[in-house]
């Protein structure tokens, strides 16, 4: 028998003995799997790029538009409102119509609303706030949809890191936003318009198949086999058997509340605590440094490049540690260290210490409090079985994302001021960041009650 024919015969024999999931677990990542992970990464980078650009834009518009602290808080909070609606809406749709189609629609929606936002008239902060709701709805589904999408294509032993990568590189969007601010300075319309660059993702999405788990749950077995064969880059004939489905249920909220209430409560409360404890730094950090510490827009842009790097490293660390020491321990450790960072911010402002100490606190809060998001949503998705994974994660994270409304609005109300005297000072930092520290610690404790899913196959959840 020729060597090539013998090799193919051996491969076929091995494939026949292994199930499709065993094949995924036993092989190195293929180019197609890496492409899917790359799609999720770029999509989520786009989310942070857009969310941070609006933070920079608001800091630029505060003086020329004579925005009060309350008005600034409303604009930033409206982005959070959109993400709440988006996470809940898209999470449910991802379980009903598929991860791929939902991801496509998320990108399309936020690109359209971003383009329209660039044409906001001067002093049109109300219009900008309304449009930010639309943008938020679009971006709110990107992480919720992409994480289950990736989880259902990759090996169980690396699932924490590989699915976490969708969130790990999100802070690179902050770095790109900082570069954009340094390049275009006061041109806020162009800065907003740059948020529409991810339109090219609509082409990329067309090149990847639907999730095999979703297809199998819908009874589309042959398509599920083709999807897995695409991921492994092998002919469908060489693919092993698919896992047996114990039960096929609908992705409904009654099912979620009846069977998975504990998981839903953990994801909701845990997400709320970590988001409120870190998102306010993302949305108000630029303004506090620029106005509270009299730093120039260029200096703030440079400083937030360092924030993005620390945040990225923190997220990478949490995704890596989750597969090493477990998800629960990682979340507790990051909550504890993020809380310490918030206290540094609080006391540096209260004692009128150097802006350097204040900034170190911001780095700690973002590196650990926000760095926990390298595994937070991946861990949250793993709390639910295949049939309600996106629905459960979307609803829990969506309700938890209401912190994106409360945090910026709380800071805006505490800072206050009016159109004559904006009064953006650091007086509100101490009570706010003590609260954020408590929430980050509480979030870490909450996740200690979650199911540990390190190395567990999705079908066993």
Tab-separated table of C-alpha atoms in Angstrom:
chain	number	residue	atom	x	y	z
A	1	UNK	CA	0.000	0.000	0.000
A	2	UNK	CA	1.442	3.440	-0.932
A	3	UNK	CA	2.576	5.557	2.026
A	4	UNK	CA	0.028	8.321	1.349
A	5	UNK	CA	-2.864	5.871	1.113
A	6	UNK	CA	-1.712	4.131	4.303
A	7	UNK	CA	-1.575	7.503	6.106
A	8	UNK	CA	-5.137	8.354	5.016
A	9	UNK	CA	-6.335	4.894	6.089
A	10	UNK	CA	-4.750	5.365	9.528
A	11	UNK	CA	-6.318	8.825	9.903
A	12	UNK	CA	-9.729	7.486	8.968
A	13	UNK	CA	-9.393	4.692	11.548
A	14	UNK	CA	-8.457	7.195	14.262
A	15	UNK	CA	-11.289	9.514	13.272
A	16	UNK	CA	-13.751	6.644	13.392
A	17	UNK	CA	-12.765	5.924	17.000
A	18	UNK	CA	-13.005	9.551	18.154
A	19	UNK	CA	-16.124	11.654	18.536
A	20	UNK	CA	-16.197	15.080	16.904
A	21	UNK	CA	-15.589	16.765	20.271
A	22	UNK	CA	-12.653	14.471	21.020
A	23	UNK	CA	-11.189	15.447	17.677
A	24	UNK	CA	-11.460	19.118	18.616
A	25	UNK	CA	-9.908	18.471	22.039
A	26	UNK	CA	-7.008	16.405	20.694
A	27	UNK	CA	-5.884	18.603	17.800
A	28	UNK	CA	-4.038	21.919	17.632
A	29	UNK	CA	-6.029	24.957	16.567
A	30	UNK	CA	-6.616	25.213	12.834
A	31	UNK	CA	-6.525	28.352	10.726
A	32	UNK	CA	-10.328	28.389	10.595
A	33	UNK	CA	-10.643	28.261	14.383
A	34	UNK	CA	-8.103	31.069	14.670
A	35	UNK	CA	-10.059	33.091	12.099
A	36	UNK	CA	-13.224	32.782	14.173
A	37	UNK	CA	-11.361	33.818	17.334
A	38	UNK	CA	-9.870	36.737	15.395
A	39	UNK	CA	-13.338	37.828	14.262
A	40	UNK	CA	-14.562	37.857	17.860
A	41	UNK	CA	-11.474	39.769	18.997
A	42	UNK	CA	-11.745	42.473	16.327
A	43	UNK	CA	-15.482	42.826	16.886
A	44	UNK	CA	-14.999	43.405	20.596
A	45	UNK	CA	-12.067	45.764	20.054
A	46	UNK	CA	-14.481	47.796	17.935
A	47	UNK	CA	-16.832	48.023	20.902
A	48	UNK	CA	-14.206	49.532	23.199
A	49	UNK	CA	-12.861	51.757	20.415
A	50	UNK	CA	-16.309	53.274	20.021
A	51	UNK	CA	-17.126	53.444	23.746
A	52	UNK	CA	-13.857	55.173	24.577
A	53	UNK	CA	-14.080	57.544	21.642
A	54	UNK	CA	-17.315	58.921	23.076
A	55	UNK	CA	-15.511	59.375	26.403
A	56	UNK	CA	-12.822	61.425	24.644
A	57	UNK	CA	-15.424	63.306	22.602
A	58	UNK	CA	-17.411	64.275	25.703
A	59	UNK	CA	-14.235	65.537	27.392
A	60	UNK	CA	-13.607	67.708	24.317
A	61	UNK	CA	-17.188	69.024	24.183
A	62	UNK	CA	-17.540	69.817	27.908
A	63	UNK	CA	-16.280	73.411	27.575
A	64	UNK	CA	-17.377	74.469	24.041
A	65	UNK	CA	-20.870	73.024	24.567
A	66	UNK	CA	-20.925	74.260	28.199
A	67	UNK	CA	-22.058	70.846	29.389
A	68	UNK	CA	-22.936	70.452	33.050
A	69	UNK	CA	-21.841	67.382	34.955
A	70	UNK	CA	-25.418	66.107	34.761
A	71	UNK	CA	-25.637	66.561	30.977
A	72	UNK	CA	-22.287	64.848	30.502
A	73	UNK	CA	-23.470	61.996	32.703
A	74	UNK	CA	-26.670	61.646	30.657
A	75	UNK	CA	-24.739	61.311	27.367
A	76	UNK	CA	-22.427	58.678	28.833
A	77	UNK	CA	-25.250	56.891	30.623
A	78	UNK	CA	-27.252	56.598	27.394
A	79	UNK	CA	-24.503	54.441	25.932
A	80	UNK	CA	-24.923	52.205	28.956
A	81	UNK	CA	-28.705	52.144	28.504
A	82	UNK	CA	-28.240	50.900	24.956
A	83	UNK	CA	-25.902	48.108	26.006
A	84	UNK	CA	-28.433	46.887	28.576
A	85	UNK	CA	-31.150	46.638	25.943
A	86	UNK	CA	-28.714	45.185	23.412
A	87	UNK	CA	-27.313	42.471	25.669
A	88	UNK	CA	-30.769	41.210	26.626
A	89	UNK	CA	-32.204	41.458	23.113
A	90	UNK	CA	-29.264	39.967	21.195
A	91	UNK	CA	-28.648	37.235	23.776
A	92	UNK	CA	-32.138	35.862	23.231
A	93	UNK	CA	-31.880	36.214	19.452
A	94	UNK	CA	-28.538	34.380	19.371
A	95	UNK	CA	-30.268	31.289	20.803
A	96	UNK	CA	-33.220	31.669	18.426
A	97	UNK	CA	-31.703	32.638	15.056
A	98	UNK	CA	-28.031	31.775	15.565
A	99	UNK	CA	-24.774	33.338	16.779
A	100	UNK	CA	-23.553	34.288	13.319
A	101	UNK	CA	-26.662	36.126	12.125
A	102	UNK	CA	-26.979	37.950	15.443
A	103	UNK	CA	-23.337	39.062	15.395
A	104	UNK	CA	-23.825	40.431	11.862
A	105	UNK	CA	-26.847	42.479	12.897
A	106	UNK	CA	-25.048	43.877	15.967
A	107	UNK	CA	-22.220	45.211	13.814
A	108	UNK	CA	-24.602	46.652	11.220
A	109	UNK	CA	-26.679	48.505	13.817
A	110	UNK	CA	-23.836	50.134	15.710
A	111	UNK	CA	-22.074	51.188	12.492
A	112	UNK	CA	-25.225	52.918	11.186
A	113	UNK	CA	-25.907	54.810	14.431
A	114	UNK	CA	-22.236	55.778	14.732
A	115	UNK	CA	-22.248	57.358	11.274
A	116	UNK	CA	-25.405	59.334	12.054
A	117	UNK	CA	-23.893	60.514	15.362
A	118	UNK	CA	-21.085	62.253	13.469
A	119	UNK	CA	-23.675	64.707	12.078
A	120	UNK	CA	-24.971	65.848	15.478
A	121	UNK	CA	-25.445	69.660	15.451
A	122	UNK	CA	-23.472	71.854	17.857
A	123	UNK	CA	-24.852	71.831	21.400
A	124	UNK	CA	-27.071	68.951	20.351
A	125	UNK	CA	-26.248	66.872	23.410
A	126	UNK	CA	-29.793	65.469	23.618
A	127	UNK	CA	-29.611	64.166	20.054
A	128	UNK	CA	-26.151	62.745	20.737
A	129	UNK	CA	-27.480	61.002	23.852
A	130	UNK	CA	-30.382	59.443	21.925
A	131	UNK	CA	-28.096	58.238	19.146
A	132	UNK	CA	-25.762	56.739	21.740
A	133	UNK	CA	-28.621	54.516	22.842
A	134	UNK	CA	-28.750	53.082	19.309
A	135	UNK	CA	-24.988	52.615	19.219
A	136	UNK	CA	-25.118	50.932	22.620
A	137	UNK	CA	-27.799	48.491	21.484
A	138	UNK	CA	-25.504	47.401	18.668
A	139	UNK	CA	-22.327	47.015	20.715
A	140	UNK	CA	-24.242	45.468	23.628
A	141	UNK	CA	-24.600	42.205	21.749
A	142	UNK	CA	-21.048	41.792	20.465
A	143	UNK	CA	-19.487	40.234	23.565
A	144	UNK	CA	-22.637	38.310	24.490
A	145	UNK	CA	-22.833	36.739	21.030
A	146	UNK	CA	-19.159	36.203	20.252
A	147	UNK	CA	-18.153	34.394	23.456
A	148	UNK	CA	-20.632	31.474	23.132
A	149	UNK	CA	-19.794	31.422	19.414
A	150	UNK	CA	-16.096	30.837	20.130
A	151	UNK	CA	-16.731	28.508	23.086
A	152	UNK	CA	-18.634	26.114	20.839
A	153	UNK	CA	-15.705	25.675	18.427
A	154	UNK	CA	-12.653	25.300	20.709
A	155	UNK	CA	-11.100	22.608	22.986
A	156	UNK	CA	-12.498	22.363	26.527
A	157	UNK	CA	-9.044	22.461	28.143
A	158	UNK	CA	-8.311	25.886	26.600
A	159	UNK	CA	-11.841	27.245	26.508
A	160	UNK	CA	-11.293	29.822	29.243
A	161	UNK	CA	-8.304	31.398	27.522
A	162	UNK	CA	-9.526	31.085	23.920
A	163	UNK	CA	-13.054	32.364	24.538
A	164	UNK	CA	-11.638	34.948	26.939
A	165	UNK	CA	-9.472	36.317	24.139
A	166	UNK	CA	-12.648	37.844	22.688
A	167	UNK	CA	-12.609	40.113	25.751
A	168	UNK	CA	-8.858	40.245	26.435
A	169	UNK	CA	-7.995	42.496	23.527
A	170	UNK	CA	-10.959	44.826	23.990
A	171	UNK	CA	-8.726	47.436	25.732
A	172	UNK	CA	-6.757	47.708	22.486
A	173	UNK	CA	-9.777	49.729	21.392
A	174	UNK	CA	-8.870	52.238	24.109
A	175	UNK	CA	-5.318	52.366	22.754
A	176	UNK	CA	-6.636	53.021	19.237
A	177	UNK	CA	-8.989	55.664	20.630
A	178	UNK	CA	-6.057	57.347	22.357
A	179	UNK	CA	-4.087	57.341	19.111
A	180	UNK	CA	-7.099	58.773	17.278
A	181	UNK	CA	-7.424	61.591	19.805
A	182	UNK	CA	-3.735	62.457	19.511
A	183	UNK	CA	-3.979	62.406	15.713
A	184	UNK	CA	-7.182	64.424	15.286
A	185	UNK	CA	-7.176	66.497	18.502
A	186	UNK	CA	-10.301	68.691	18.587
A	187	UNK	CA	-12.045	67.223	15.504
A	188	UNK	CA	-14.752	65.434	17.460
A	189	UNK	CA	-16.903	64.649	14.416
A	190	UNK	CA	-14.085	62.750	12.760
A	191	UNK	CA	-13.363	60.924	16.031
A	192	UNK	CA	-16.972	59.701	16.174
A	193	UNK	CA	-16.938	58.768	12.483
A	194	UNK	CA	-13.896	56.547	13.057
A	195	UNK	CA	-16.164	54.324	15.131
A	196	UNK	CA	-17.758	53.140	11.868
A	197	UNK	CA	-14.541	51.529	10.596
A	198	UNK	CA	-15.633	48.030	11.720
A	199	UNK	CA	-18.042	47.954	8.768
A	200	UNK	CA	-15.515	45.594	7.122
A	201	UNK	CA	-16.459	42.961	9.718
A	202	UNK	CA	-19.677	42.422	7.757
A	203	UNK	CA	-17.589	40.771	5.031
A	204	UNK	CA	-15.524	38.705	7.475
A	205	UNK	CA	-18.648	37.319	9.163
A	206	UNK	CA	-19.810	35.905	5.821
A	207	UNK	CA	-16.719	33.658	5.718
A	208	UNK	CA	-17.487	31.700	8.916
A	209	UNK	CA	-20.252	29.125	9.539
A	210	UNK	CA	-22.913	28.997	12.228
A	211	UNK	CA	-22.193	27.446	15.631
A	212	UNK	CA	-22.376	23.619	15.469
A	213	UNK	CA	-24.039	23.415	18.898
A	214	UNK	CA	-26.757	25.833	17.792
A	215	UNK	CA	-27.319	23.916	14.558
A	216	UNK	CA	-27.581	20.609	16.380
A	217	UNK	CA	-29.997	22.073	18.945
A	218	UNK	CA	-32.198	23.119	16.004
A	219	UNK	CA	-32.094	19.631	14.502
A	220	UNK	CA	-29.850	20.677	11.589
A	221	UNK	CA	-27.422	17.807	12.112
A	222	UNK	CA	-25.768	17.769	8.694
A	223	UNK	CA	-25.069	21.499	8.874
A	224	UNK	CA	-23.628	20.994	12.357
A	225	UNK	CA	-21.292	18.307	11.007
A	226	UNK	CA	-20.245	20.573	8.145
A	227	UNK	CA	-19.563	23.389	10.612
A	228	UNK	CA	-17.293	21.221	12.772
A	229	UNK	CA	-15.529	19.820	9.704
A	230	UNK	CA	-14.879	23.421	8.610
A	231	UNK	CA	-13.377	24.196	12.013
A	232	UNK	CA	-11.122	21.115	11.927
A	233	UNK	CA	-10.331	21.610	8.221
A	234	UNK	CA	-11.150	17.999	7.382
A	235	UNK	CA	-13.680	16.367	5.029
A	236	UNK	CA	-17.071	15.772	6.621
A	237	UNK	CA	-16.562	12.041	6.084
A	238	UNK	CA	-13.626	12.071	8.528
A	239	UNK	CA	-15.608	13.765	11.287
A	240	UNK	CA	-16.480	11.647	14.320
A	241	UNK	CA	-19.924	11.301	15.857
A	242	UNK	CA	-21.762	14.272	17.326
A	243	UNK	CA	-22.672	14.241	21.038
A	244	UNK	CA	-26.119	12.986	21.960
A	245	UNK	CA	-28.595	15.667	22.987
A	246	UNK	CA	-30.253	14.714	26.248
A	247	UNK	CA	-33.086	17.178	25.767
A	248	UNK	CA	-34.038	19.780	23.205
A	249	UNK	CA	-35.731	22.771	24.816
A	250	UNK	CA	-36.583	26.268	23.672
A	251	UNK	CA	-34.449	29.277	24.565
A	252	UNK	CA	-37.175	30.860	26.678
A	253	UNK	CA	-37.156	33.022	29.769
A	254	UNK	CA	-39.536	30.680	31.668
A	255	UNK	CA	-37.045	27.833	31.087
A	256	UNK	CA	-34.222	30.078	32.266
A	257	UNK	CA	-35.988	31.125	35.482
A	258	UNK	CA	-37.288	27.637	36.209
A	259	UNK	CA	-34.072	25.676	35.712
A	260	UNK	CA	-31.178	28.126	36.001
A	261	UNK	CA	-32.234	30.807	38.496
A	262	UNK	CA	-29.127	30.518	40.692
A	263	UNK	CA	-26.789	30.897	37.699
A	264	UNK	CA	-28.803	33.870	36.453
A	265	UNK	CA	-28.645	35.624	39.844
A	266	UNK	CA	-24.866	35.074	40.094
A	267	UNK	CA	-24.201	36.405	36.586
A	268	UNK	CA	-26.524	39.381	37.101
A	269	UNK	CA	-25.193	40.505	40.485
A	270	UNK	CA	-21.573	39.657	39.681
A	271	UNK	CA	-21.693	41.569	36.391
A	272	UNK	CA	-23.349	44.572	38.044
A	273	UNK	CA	-20.672	44.800	40.726
A	274	UNK	CA	-17.722	44.518	38.354
A	275	UNK	CA	-19.232	46.855	35.763
A	276	UNK	CA	-20.158	49.602	38.218
A	277	UNK	CA	-16.769	49.229	39.859
A	278	UNK	CA	-14.808	49.717	36.638
A	279	UNK	CA	-16.960	51.227	33.871
A	280	UNK	CA	-17.129	54.618	35.548
A	281	UNK	CA	-13.339	54.861	35.293
A	282	UNK	CA	-13.627	54.188	31.568
A	283	UNK	CA	-16.273	56.855	30.992
A	284	UNK	CA	-15.176	59.538	33.515
A	285	UNK	CA	-11.431	58.960	33.825
A	286	UNK	CA	-10.564	61.215	30.900
A	287	UNK	CA	-12.741	64.091	32.115
A	288	UNK	CA	-11.469	63.872	35.715
A	289	UNK	CA	-7.846	63.982	34.574
A	290	UNK	CA	-8.422	66.704	32.000
A	291	UNK	CA	-10.619	68.998	34.111
A	292	UNK	CA	-10.023	67.906	37.710
A	293	UNK	CA	-6.226	67.760	37.337
A	294	UNK	CA	-5.942	70.328	34.500
A	295	UNK	CA	-4.306	67.903	32.068
A	296	UNK	CA	-4.352	68.636	28.338
A	297	UNK	CA	-6.333	66.455	25.940
A	298	UNK	CA	-3.058	65.261	24.399
A	299	UNK	CA	-1.656	64.275	27.805
A	300	UNK	CA	-4.845	62.436	28.721
A	301	UNK	CA	-4.697	60.568	25.412
A	302	UNK	CA	-1.142	59.463	26.160
A	303	UNK	CA	-1.967	58.420	29.728
A	304	UNK	CA	-4.888	56.308	28.562
A	305	UNK	CA	-2.602	54.433	26.214
A	306	UNK	CA	-0.952	53.087	29.364
A	307	UNK	CA	-4.390	52.357	30.845
A	308	UNK	CA	-5.257	50.306	27.760
A	309	UNK	CA	-2.024	48.319	27.999
A	310	UNK	CA	-2.495	47.537	31.700
A	311	UNK	CA	-6.143	46.619	31.115
A	312	UNK	CA	-5.177	44.298	28.254
A	313	UNK	CA	-2.532	42.575	30.366
A	314	UNK	CA	-5.021	42.244	33.223
A	315	UNK	CA	-7.595	40.608	30.970
A	316	UNK	CA	-5.017	38.287	29.460
A	317	UNK	CA	-3.937	37.334	32.970
A	318	UNK	CA	-7.482	36.512	34.102
A	319	UNK	CA	-8.193	34.422	30.977
A	320	UNK	CA	-4.926	32.512	31.462
A	321	UNK	CA	-5.344	32.042	35.216
A	322	UNK	CA	-8.899	30.760	34.761
A	323	UNK	CA	-7.595	27.631	33.020
A	324	UNK	CA	-4.770	27.318	35.562
A	325	UNK	CA	-6.286	27.910	39.024
A	326	UNK	CA	-9.988	27.930	38.122
A	327	UNK	CA	-12.590	30.567	37.292
A	328	UNK	CA	-13.852	31.197	40.818
A	329	UNK	CA	-10.460	31.846	42.389
A	330	UNK	CA	-9.493	34.125	39.511
A	331	UNK	CA	-12.627	36.252	39.857
A	332	UNK	CA	-12.172	36.620	43.630
A	333	UNK	CA	-8.508	37.574	43.300
A	334	UNK	CA	-9.246	40.198	40.650
A	335	UNK	CA	-12.155	41.640	42.622
A	336	UNK	CA	-9.934	42.012	45.683
A	337	UNK	CA	-7.085	43.741	43.810
A	338	UNK	CA	-9.475	45.939	41.815
A	339	UNK	CA	-11.033	47.089	45.080
A	340	UNK	CA	-7.581	48.045	46.367
A	341	UNK	CA	-7.062	50.165	43.251
A	342	UNK	CA	-10.374	51.988	43.763
A	343	UNK	CA	-9.350	52.835	47.320
A	344	UNK	CA	-6.075	54.310	46.037
A	345	UNK	CA	-8.098	56.557	43.695
A	346	UNK	CA	-10.482	57.542	46.482
A	347	UNK	CA	-7.835	58.473	49.066
A	348	UNK	CA	-5.515	60.185	46.578
A	349	UNK	CA	-8.332	62.564	45.630
A	350	UNK	CA	-9.499	62.997	49.236
A	351	UNK	CA	-5.993	63.811	50.492
A	352	UNK	CA	-5.263	65.942	47.406
A	353	UNK	CA	-2.272	63.799	46.570
A	354	UNK	CA	-0.361	63.992	43.315
A	355	UNK	CA	-2.190	63.110	40.123
A	356	UNK	CA	0.422	60.350	39.714
A	357	UNK	CA	-0.993	58.440	42.700
A	358	UNK	CA	-4.516	59.048	41.383
A	359	UNK	CA	-3.444	57.617	38.036
A	360	UNK	CA	-1.784	54.581	39.660
A	361	UNK	CA	-5.151	53.865	41.305
A	362	UNK	CA	-6.841	54.083	37.915
A	363	UNK	CA	-4.302	51.617	36.508
A	364	UNK	CA	-4.968	49.170	39.348
A	365	UNK	CA	-8.743	49.493	39.063
A	366	UNK	CA	-8.671	48.923	35.315
A	367	UNK	CA	-5.974	46.236	35.409
A	368	UNK	CA	-7.890	44.083	37.890
A	369	UNK	CA	-11.444	45.390	38.224
A	370	UNK	CA	-11.867	45.653	34.468
A	371	UNK	CA	-9.214	42.999	33.823
A	372	UNK	CA	-11.636	40.436	35.276
A	373	UNK	CA	-13.618	40.742	32.043
A	374	UNK	CA	-11.003	38.555	30.394
A	375	UNK	CA	-12.953	35.634	31.883
A	376	UNK	CA	-16.130	37.167	33.387
A	377	UNK	CA	-18.454	36.704	30.411
A	378	UNK	CA	-16.828	33.438	29.336
A	379	UNK	CA	-17.402	32.116	32.873
A	380	UNK	CA	-20.936	33.528	32.845
A	381	UNK	CA	-21.738	31.754	29.592
A	382	UNK	CA	-20.449	28.484	31.021
A	383	UNK	CA	-23.047	28.624	33.790
A	384	UNK	CA	-25.776	27.781	31.245
A	385	UNK	CA	-26.309	24.759	28.962
A	386	UNK	CA	-26.257	24.962	25.162
A	387	UNK	CA	-29.969	25.652	24.672
A	388	UNK	CA	-30.040	28.842	26.793
A	389	UNK	CA	-26.376	29.867	26.879
A	390	UNK	CA	-26.695	33.186	25.038
A	391	UNK	CA	-30.142	33.888	26.508
A	392	UNK	CA	-28.883	33.366	30.068
A	393	UNK	CA	-25.659	35.296	29.561
A	394	UNK	CA	-27.486	38.062	27.696
A	395	UNK	CA	-30.180	38.525	30.328
A	396	UNK	CA	-27.805	38.276	33.307
A	397	UNK	CA	-25.118	40.498	31.822
A	398	UNK	CA	-27.755	42.809	30.344
A	399	UNK	CA	-29.402	43.498	33.686
A	400	UNK	CA	-25.966	43.768	35.272
A	401	UNK	CA	-25.026	46.285	32.593
A	402	UNK	CA	-27.542	48.705	34.088
A	403	UNK	CA	-24.445	49.678	36.092
A	404	UNK	CA	-23.261	51.393	32.908
A	405	UNK	CA	-26.193	53.757	33.379
A	406	UNK	CA	-25.962	54.229	37.131
A	407	UNK	CA	-22.180	54.701	37.295
A	408	UNK	CA	-21.731	57.605	34.837
A	409	UNK	CA	-25.033	59.172	35.911
A	410	UNK	CA	-24.040	58.911	39.578
A	411	UNK	CA	-20.729	60.644	38.946
A	412	UNK	CA	-22.452	63.299	36.827
A	413	UNK	CA	-25.014	64.032	39.529
A	414	UNK	CA	-22.344	64.143	42.253
A	415	UNK	CA	-20.173	66.513	40.232
A	416	UNK	CA	-23.169	68.659	39.266
A	417	UNK	CA	-22.602	72.228	38.099
A	418	UNK	CA	-24.511	74.276	35.565
A	419	UNK	CA	-23.947	75.914	32.176
A	420	UNK	CA	-22.353	78.937	33.843
A	421	UNK	CA	-20.097	77.123	36.308
A	422	UNK	CA	-19.382	73.532	35.329
A	423	UNK	CA	-17.587	72.740	38.608
A	424	UNK	CA	-16.028	69.476	37.452
A	425	UNK	CA	-13.849	68.809	40.516
A	426	UNK	CA	-12.546	65.793	42.410
A	427	UNK	CA	-14.855	66.315	45.414
A	428	UNK	CA	-17.121	63.442	44.370
A	429	UNK	CA	-14.300	60.948	43.836
A	430	UNK	CA	-13.856	59.771	47.443
A	431	UNK	CA	-17.406	58.548	48.211
A	432	UNK	CA	-17.894	57.206	44.696
A	433	UNK	CA	-14.696	55.181	44.550
A	434	UNK	CA	-15.108	53.806	48.076
A	435	UNK	CA	-18.448	52.478	46.824
A	436	UNK	CA	-16.768	51.047	43.720
A	437	UNK	CA	-14.186	49.295	45.913
A	438	UNK	CA	-16.923	47.643	47.967
A	439	UNK	CA	-18.691	46.535	44.791
A	440	UNK	CA	-15.566	45.008	43.225
A	441	UNK	CA	-14.853	43.010	46.371
A	442	UNK	CA	-18.495	41.920	46.576
A	443	UNK	CA	-18.389	40.866	42.911
A	444	UNK	CA	-15.394	38.635	43.570
A	445	UNK	CA	-17.202	37.012	46.495
A	446	UNK	CA	-20.375	36.432	44.445
A	447	UNK	CA	-18.509	34.421	41.813
A	448	UNK	CA	-17.238	32.059	44.521
A	449	UNK	CA	-20.791	30.642	44.532
A	450	UNK	CA	-20.761	29.878	40.771
A	451	UNK	CA	-20.188	26.403	39.289
A	452	UNK	CA	-16.498	25.810	38.627
A	453	UNK	CA	-16.229	24.956	34.913
A	454	UNK	CA	-12.476	24.670	34.442
A	455	UNK	CA	-11.888	21.819	31.932
A	456	UNK	CA	-15.562	20.751	31.889
A	457	UNK	CA	-17.084	19.974	28.465
A	458	UNK	CA	-19.980	22.225	27.451
A	459	UNK	CA	-22.259	19.197	27.066
A	460	UNK	CA	-21.708	18.340	30.746
A	461	UNK	CA	-22.867	21.750	31.982
